[in-house]
Short mmCIF file of C-alpha atoms and ligand atoms in Angstrom, two decimals:
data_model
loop_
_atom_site.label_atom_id
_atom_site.label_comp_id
_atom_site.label_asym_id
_atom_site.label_seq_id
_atom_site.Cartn_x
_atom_site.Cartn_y
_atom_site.Cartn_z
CA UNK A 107 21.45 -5.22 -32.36
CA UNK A 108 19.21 -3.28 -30.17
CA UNK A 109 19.53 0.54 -30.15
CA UNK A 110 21.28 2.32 -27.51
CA UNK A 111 19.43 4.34 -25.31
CA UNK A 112 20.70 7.75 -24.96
CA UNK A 113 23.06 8.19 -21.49
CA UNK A 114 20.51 10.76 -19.94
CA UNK A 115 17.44 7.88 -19.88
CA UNK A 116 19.88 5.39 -18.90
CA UNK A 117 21.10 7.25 -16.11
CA UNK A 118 17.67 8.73 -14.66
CA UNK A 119 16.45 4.49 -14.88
CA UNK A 120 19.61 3.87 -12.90
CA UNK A 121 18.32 6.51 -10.22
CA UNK A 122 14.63 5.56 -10.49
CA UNK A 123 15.89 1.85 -10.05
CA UNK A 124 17.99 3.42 -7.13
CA UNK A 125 14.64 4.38 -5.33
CA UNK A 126 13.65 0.59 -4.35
CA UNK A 127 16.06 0.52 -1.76
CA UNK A 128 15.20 4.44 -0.73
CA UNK A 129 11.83 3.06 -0.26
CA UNK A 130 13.03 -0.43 1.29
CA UNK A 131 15.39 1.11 3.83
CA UNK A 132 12.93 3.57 5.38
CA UNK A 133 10.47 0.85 5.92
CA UNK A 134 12.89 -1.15 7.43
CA UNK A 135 13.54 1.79 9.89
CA UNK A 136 9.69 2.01 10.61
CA UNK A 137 9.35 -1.54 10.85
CA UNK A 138 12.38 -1.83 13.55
CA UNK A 139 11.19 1.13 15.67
CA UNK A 140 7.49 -0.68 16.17
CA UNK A 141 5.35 1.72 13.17
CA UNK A 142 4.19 -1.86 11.99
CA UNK A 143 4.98 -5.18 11.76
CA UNK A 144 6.77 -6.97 9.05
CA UNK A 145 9.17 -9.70 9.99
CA UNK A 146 10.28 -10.21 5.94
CA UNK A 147 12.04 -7.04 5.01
CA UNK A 148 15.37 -7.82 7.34
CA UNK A 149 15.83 -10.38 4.42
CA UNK A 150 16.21 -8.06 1.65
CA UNK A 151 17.53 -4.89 2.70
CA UNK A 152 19.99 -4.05 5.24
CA UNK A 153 19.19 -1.32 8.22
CA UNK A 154 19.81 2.19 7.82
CA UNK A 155 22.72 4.36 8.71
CA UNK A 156 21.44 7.16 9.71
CA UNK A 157 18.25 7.68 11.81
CA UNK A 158 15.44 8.94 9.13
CA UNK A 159 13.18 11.40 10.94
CA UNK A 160 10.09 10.98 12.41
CA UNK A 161 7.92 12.62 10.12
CA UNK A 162 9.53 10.31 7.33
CA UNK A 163 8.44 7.11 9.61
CA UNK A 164 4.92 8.70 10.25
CA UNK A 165 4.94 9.27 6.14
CA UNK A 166 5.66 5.62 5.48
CA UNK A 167 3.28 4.15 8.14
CA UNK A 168 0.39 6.15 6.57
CA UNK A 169 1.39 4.59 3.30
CA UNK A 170 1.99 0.99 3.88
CA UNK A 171 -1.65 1.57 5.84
CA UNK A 172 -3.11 3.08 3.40
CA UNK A 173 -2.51 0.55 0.78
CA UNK A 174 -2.45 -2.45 2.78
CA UNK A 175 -6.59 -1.18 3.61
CA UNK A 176 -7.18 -0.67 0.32
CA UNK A 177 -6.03 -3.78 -0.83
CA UNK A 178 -7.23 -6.04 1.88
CA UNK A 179 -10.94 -4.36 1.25
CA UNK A 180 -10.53 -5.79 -2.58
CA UNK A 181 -9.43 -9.18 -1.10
CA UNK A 182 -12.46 -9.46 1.23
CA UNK A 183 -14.63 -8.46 -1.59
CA UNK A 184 -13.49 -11.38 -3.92
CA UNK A 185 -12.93 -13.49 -1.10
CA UNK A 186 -9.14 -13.67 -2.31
CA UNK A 187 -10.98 -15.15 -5.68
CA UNK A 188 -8.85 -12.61 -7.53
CA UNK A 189 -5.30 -11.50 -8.82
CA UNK A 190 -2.88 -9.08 -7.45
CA UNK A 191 -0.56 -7.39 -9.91
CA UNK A 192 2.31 -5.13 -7.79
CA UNK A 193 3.56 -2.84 -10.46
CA UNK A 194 6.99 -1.23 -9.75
CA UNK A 195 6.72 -4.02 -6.76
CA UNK A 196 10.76 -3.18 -5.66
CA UNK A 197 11.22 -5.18 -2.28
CA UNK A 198 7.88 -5.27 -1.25
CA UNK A 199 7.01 -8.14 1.02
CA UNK A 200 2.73 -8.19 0.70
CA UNK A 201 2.69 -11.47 -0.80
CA UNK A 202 4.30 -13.01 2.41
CA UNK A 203 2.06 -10.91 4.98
CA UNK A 204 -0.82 -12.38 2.86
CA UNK A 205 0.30 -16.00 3.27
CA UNK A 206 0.44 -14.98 7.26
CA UNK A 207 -2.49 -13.59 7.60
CA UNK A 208 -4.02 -16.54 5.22
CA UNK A 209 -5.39 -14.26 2.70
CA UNK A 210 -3.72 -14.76 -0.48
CA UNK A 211 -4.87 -14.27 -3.88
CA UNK A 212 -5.37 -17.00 -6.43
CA UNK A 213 -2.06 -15.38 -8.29
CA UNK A 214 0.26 -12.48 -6.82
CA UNK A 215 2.19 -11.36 -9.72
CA UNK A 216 5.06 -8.77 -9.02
CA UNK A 217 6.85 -6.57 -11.85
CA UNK A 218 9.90 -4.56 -11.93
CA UNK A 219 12.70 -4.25 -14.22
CA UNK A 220 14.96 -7.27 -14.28
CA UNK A 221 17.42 -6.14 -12.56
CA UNK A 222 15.62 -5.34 -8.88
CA UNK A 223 14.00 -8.87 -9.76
CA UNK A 224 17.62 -10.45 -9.92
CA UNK A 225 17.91 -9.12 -6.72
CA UNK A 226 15.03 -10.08 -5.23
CA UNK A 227 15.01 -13.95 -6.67
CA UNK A 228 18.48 -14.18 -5.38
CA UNK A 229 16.90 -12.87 -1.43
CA UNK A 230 14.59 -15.90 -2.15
CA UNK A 231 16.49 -18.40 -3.48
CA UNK A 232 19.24 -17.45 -0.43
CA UNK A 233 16.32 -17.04 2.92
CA UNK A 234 14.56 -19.74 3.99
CA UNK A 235 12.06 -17.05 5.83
CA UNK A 236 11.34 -15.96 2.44
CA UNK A 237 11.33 -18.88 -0.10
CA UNK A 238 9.47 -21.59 2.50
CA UNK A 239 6.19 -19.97 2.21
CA UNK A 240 6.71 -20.09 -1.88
CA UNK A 241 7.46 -23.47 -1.62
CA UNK A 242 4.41 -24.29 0.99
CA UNK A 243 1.91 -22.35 -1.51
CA UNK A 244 3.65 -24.59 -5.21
CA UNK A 245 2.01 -27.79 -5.83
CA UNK A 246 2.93 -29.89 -9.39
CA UNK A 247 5.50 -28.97 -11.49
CA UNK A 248 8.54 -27.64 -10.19
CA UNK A 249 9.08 -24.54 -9.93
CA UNK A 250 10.18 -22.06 -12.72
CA UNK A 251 13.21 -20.19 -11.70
CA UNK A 252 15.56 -18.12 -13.75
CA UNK A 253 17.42 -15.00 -13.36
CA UNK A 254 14.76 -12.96 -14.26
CA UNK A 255 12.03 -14.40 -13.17
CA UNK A 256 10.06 -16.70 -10.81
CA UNK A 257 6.76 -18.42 -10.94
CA UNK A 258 5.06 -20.73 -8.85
CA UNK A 259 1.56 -21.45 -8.18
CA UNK A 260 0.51 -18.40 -6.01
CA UNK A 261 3.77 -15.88 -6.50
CA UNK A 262 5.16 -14.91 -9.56
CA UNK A 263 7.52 -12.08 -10.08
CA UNK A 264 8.63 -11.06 -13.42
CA UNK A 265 11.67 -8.47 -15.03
CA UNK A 266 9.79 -5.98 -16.93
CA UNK A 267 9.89 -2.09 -18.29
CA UNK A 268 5.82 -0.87 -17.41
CA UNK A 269 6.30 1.33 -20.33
CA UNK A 270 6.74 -1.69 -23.07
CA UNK A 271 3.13 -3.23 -22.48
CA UNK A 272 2.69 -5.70 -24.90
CA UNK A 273 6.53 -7.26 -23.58
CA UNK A 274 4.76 -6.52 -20.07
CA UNK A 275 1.16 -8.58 -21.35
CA UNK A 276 3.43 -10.89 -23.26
CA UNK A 277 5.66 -12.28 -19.84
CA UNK A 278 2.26 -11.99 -17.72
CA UNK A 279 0.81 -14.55 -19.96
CA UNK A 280 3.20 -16.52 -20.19
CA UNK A 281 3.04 -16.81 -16.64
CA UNK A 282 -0.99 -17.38 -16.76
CA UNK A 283 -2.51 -13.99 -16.12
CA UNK A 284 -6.33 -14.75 -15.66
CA UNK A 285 -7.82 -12.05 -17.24
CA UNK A 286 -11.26 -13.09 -16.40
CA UNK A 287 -10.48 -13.06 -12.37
CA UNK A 288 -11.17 -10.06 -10.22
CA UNK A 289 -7.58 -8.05 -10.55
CA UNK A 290 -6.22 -5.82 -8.42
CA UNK A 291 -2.94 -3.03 -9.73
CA UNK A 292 -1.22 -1.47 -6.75
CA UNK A 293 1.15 1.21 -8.24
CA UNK A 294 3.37 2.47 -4.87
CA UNK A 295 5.41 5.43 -6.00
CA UNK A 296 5.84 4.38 -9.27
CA UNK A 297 3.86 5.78 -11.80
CA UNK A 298 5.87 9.34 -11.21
CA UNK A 299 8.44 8.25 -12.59
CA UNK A 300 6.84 7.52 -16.22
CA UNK A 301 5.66 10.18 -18.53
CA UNK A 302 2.20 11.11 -18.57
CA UNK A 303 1.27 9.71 -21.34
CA UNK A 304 3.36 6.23 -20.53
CA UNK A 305 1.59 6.13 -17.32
CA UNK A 306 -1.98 6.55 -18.79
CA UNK A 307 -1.09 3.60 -21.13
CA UNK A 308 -0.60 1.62 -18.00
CA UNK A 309 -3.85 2.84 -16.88
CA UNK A 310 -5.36 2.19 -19.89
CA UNK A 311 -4.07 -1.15 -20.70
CA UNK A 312 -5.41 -2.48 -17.06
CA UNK A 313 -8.50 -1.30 -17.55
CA UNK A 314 -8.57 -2.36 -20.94
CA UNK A 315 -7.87 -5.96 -19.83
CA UNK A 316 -9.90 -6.84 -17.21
CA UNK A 317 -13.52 -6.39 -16.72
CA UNK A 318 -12.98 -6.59 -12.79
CA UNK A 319 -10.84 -4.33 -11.58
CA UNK A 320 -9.44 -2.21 -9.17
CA UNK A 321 -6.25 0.22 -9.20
CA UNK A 322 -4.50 1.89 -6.28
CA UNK A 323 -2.00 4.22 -6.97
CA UNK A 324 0.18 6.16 -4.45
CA UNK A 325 2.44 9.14 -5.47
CA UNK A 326 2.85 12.98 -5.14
CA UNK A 327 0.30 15.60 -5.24
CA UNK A 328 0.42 19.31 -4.95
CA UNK A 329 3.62 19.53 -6.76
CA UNK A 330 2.84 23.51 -8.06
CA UNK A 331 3.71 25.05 -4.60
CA UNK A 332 6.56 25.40 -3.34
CA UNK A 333 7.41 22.50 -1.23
CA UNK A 334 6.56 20.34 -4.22
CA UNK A 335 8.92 22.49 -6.20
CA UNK A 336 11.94 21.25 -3.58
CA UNK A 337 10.98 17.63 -3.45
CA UNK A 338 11.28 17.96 -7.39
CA UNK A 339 14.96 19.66 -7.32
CA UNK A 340 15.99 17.44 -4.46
CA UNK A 341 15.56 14.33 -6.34
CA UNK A 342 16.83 15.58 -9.64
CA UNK A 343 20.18 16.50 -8.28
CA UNK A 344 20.11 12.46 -7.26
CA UNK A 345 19.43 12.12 -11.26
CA UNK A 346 16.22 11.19 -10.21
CA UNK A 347 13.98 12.52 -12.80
CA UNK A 348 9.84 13.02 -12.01
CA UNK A 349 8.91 12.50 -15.58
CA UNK A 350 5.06 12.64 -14.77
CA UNK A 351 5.24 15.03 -12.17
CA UNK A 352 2.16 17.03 -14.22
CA UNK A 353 -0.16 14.67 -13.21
CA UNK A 354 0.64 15.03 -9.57
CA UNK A 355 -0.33 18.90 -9.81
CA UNK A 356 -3.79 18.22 -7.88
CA UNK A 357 -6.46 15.31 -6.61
CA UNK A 358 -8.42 16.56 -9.87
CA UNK A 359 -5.54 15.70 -12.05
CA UNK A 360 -5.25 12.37 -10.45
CA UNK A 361 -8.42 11.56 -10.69
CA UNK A 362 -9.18 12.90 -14.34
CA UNK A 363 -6.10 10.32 -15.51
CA UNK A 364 -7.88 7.39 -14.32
CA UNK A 365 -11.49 8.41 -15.42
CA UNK A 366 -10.44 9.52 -18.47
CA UNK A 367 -8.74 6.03 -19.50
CA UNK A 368 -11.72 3.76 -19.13
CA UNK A 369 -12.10 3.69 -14.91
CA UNK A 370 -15.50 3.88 -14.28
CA UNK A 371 -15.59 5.23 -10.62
CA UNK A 372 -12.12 7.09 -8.99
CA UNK A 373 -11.10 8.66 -5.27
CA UNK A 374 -8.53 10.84 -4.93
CA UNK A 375 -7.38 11.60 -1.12
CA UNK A 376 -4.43 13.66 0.37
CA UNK A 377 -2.55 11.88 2.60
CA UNK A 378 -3.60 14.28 5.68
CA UNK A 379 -6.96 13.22 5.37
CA UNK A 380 -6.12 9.75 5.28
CA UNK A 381 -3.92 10.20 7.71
CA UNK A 382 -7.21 11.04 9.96
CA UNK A 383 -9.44 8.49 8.78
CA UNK A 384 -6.79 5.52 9.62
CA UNK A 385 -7.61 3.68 13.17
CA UNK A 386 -6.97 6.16 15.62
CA UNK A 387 -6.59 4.09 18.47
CA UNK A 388 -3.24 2.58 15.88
CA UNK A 389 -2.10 6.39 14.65
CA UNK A 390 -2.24 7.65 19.17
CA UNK A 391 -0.06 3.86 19.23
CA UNK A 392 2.86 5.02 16.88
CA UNK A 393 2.46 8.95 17.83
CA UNK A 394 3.97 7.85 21.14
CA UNK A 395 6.70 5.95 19.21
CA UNK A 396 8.99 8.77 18.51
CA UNK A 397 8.74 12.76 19.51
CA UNK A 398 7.84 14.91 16.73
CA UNK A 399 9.12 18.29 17.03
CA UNK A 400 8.25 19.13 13.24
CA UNK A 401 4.75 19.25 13.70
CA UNK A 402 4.18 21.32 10.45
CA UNK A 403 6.66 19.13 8.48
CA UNK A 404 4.73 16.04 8.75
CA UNK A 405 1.64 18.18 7.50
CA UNK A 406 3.33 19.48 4.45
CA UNK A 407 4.86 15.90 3.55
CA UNK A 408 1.55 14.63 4.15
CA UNK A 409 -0.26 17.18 1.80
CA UNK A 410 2.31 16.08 -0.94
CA UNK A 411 1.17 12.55 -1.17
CA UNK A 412 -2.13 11.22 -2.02
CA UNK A 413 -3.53 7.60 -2.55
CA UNK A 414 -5.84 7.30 -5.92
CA UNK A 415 -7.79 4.29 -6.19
CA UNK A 416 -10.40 3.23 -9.48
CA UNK A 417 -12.66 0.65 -10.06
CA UNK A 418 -14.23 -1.10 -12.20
CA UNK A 419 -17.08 -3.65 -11.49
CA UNK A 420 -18.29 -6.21 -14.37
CA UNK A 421 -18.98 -8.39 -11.51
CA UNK A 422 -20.87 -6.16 -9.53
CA UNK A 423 -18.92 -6.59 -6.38
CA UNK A 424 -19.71 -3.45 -4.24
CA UNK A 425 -15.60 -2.13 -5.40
CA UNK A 426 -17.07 1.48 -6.01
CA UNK A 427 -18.07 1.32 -2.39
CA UNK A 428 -14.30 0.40 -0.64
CA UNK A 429 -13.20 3.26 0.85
CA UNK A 430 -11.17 4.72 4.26
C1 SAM B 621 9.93 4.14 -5.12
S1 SAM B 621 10.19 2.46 -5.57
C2 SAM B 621 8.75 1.72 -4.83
C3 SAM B 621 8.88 0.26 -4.61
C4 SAM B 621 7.65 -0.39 -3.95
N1 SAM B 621 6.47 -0.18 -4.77
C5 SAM B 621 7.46 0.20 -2.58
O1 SAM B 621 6.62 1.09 -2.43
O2 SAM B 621 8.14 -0.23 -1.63
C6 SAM B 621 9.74 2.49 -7.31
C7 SAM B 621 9.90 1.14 -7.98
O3 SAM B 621 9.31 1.20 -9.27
C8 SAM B 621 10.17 0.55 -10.19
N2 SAM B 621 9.93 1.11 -11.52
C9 SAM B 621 9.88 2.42 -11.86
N3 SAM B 621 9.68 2.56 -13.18
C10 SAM B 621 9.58 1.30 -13.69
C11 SAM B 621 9.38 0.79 -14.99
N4 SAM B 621 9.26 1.59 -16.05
N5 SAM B 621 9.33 -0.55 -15.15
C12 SAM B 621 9.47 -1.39 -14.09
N6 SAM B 621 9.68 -0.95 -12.83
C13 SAM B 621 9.73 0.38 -12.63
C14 SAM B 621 11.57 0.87 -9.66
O4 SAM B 621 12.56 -0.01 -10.15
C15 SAM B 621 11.36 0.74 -8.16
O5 SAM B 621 11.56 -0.57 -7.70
#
């Protein structure tokens, strides 16, 4: 029989878990008020209750931007000849703006614990929106669909703990990880919630594994001061525990993780000054969206977030070069 985990870890898992649908609802509130477009995410989460405030929308529009740049620079690189691994994926819907936009990867692999997968199969298996473009991208066998996982030709998503890697390498294999093809690891607001040193043996093991590589990683910065103090309090009275919180003390520390387990070039960037380098003529769009009293709020959210990003270039790609 498998030992019991003490109450405390099951309970801060149950509030990291919890933080999927923080992050899910919010976007759907951006998405309905114009930030961006993304007609999947009606299908898995429902819309919010309350209004969220602006500077929360502006927060998640620099995000999903920020990402989606980064990532659609890696696909252009490869020309989609390449992997996408979501860690800590939650209800993200990328793999579906991809098919849109005609961009996939060869393989989009998704990986949260089982039970946000159960979830999200059953949004798939239930919404034709969502499960038609799996089934337009599967040729050959049927496809392989259980509880706690799914895999088809181009989207596989698979019920995994990111801090049991060779369960984690076992279940990507199994599912025909290429580790020869270009890979890219987006890590959105996940890592925090691992220990340091569980999170550098993510960071490790991906760079470890593939020779090609790129990893973008999104999370809190500047946690020392103050206002990083009160994010930290406010989510631990949720339960929600910031176990690798020390890592998110500066843009040195976040870069120093990922050089200093085996990333051969790294960027660190508050989300202020990516905030400024995103299309301009698209940040004056959504600054009309919504009136913004808390001018200085935004600013202090924004300089608690950064986007990390590391390469690694066996193939000699140009990667070191993507950038904002
Ligand atoms: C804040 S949510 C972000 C979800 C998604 N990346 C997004 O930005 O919309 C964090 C996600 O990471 C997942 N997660 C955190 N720690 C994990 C772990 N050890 N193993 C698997 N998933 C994990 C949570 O279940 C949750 O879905």
């Amino acid at each position: 029989m498998a030992a019991r985990e003490p109450r405390g870890v099951d309970a801060s898992d149950e509030a990291v878990r919890g933080t999927c649908d923080d992050a899910s609802i919010c976007k759907r509130f951006a998405v309905n008020i114009g930030y961006w477009v993304d007609p999947y995410i009606q299908h898995f989460v429902r819309q919010a209750k309350e209004r969220k405030a602006p500077e929360i929308s502006r927060g998640y529009y620099a995000r999903v931007r920020a990402v989606n740049q980064l990532l659609d620079a890696f696909l252009e690189r490869t020309e989609c000849n390449c992997q996408v691994i979501s860690l800590g994926a939650g209800l993200d819907t990328t793999f579906w703006r991809l098919k849109d936009e005609s961009r996939l990867p060869k393989k989009y692999f998704e990986v949260d614990f089982p039970i946000i997968v159960s979830r999200k199969i059953h949004s798939i298996k239930s919404k034709p929106p969502l499960s038609k473009p799996i089934m337009d991208t599967h040729s050959g066998q049927s496809l392989l669909i259980d509880s706690h996982s799914l895999d088809s030709c181009r989207y596989c998503i698979i019920g995994a703990d990111l801090r049991n890697l060779p369960d984690l390498e076992e279940k990507l294999r199994k599912f025909n990880l290429d580790t020869q093809l270009p890979t890219v690891l987006v890590a959105e607001c996940v890592l925090v919630y691992m220990s340091q040193e569980q999170s550098a043996n993510l960071i490790k093991w991906a760079s470890c594994k593939f020779h090609t590589a790129m990893l973008i990683n999104y999370e809190q910065v500047n946690m020392n001061d103050r206002f990083g103090q009160i994010m930290v309090e406010n989510l631990q009275r949720r339960q929600c525990h910031l176990a690798g919180v020390e890592v998110c003390q500066s843009l040195e520390s976040q870069r120093g993780r990922l050089l200093s387990n085996g990333w051969e070039n790294a960027t660190a960037l508050d989300m202020m000054k990516v905030y400024s380098s995103l299309p301009q003529n698209d940040v004056g769009r959504i600054e009309k969206l919504e009136f913004l009293d808390e001018k200085e709020l935004l600013e202090q959210l924004l300089l608690h977030y950064c986007i990390s990003w590391a390469t690694k270039d066996g193939q000699n790609l140009g990667l070191a070069e993507i950038s904002f």
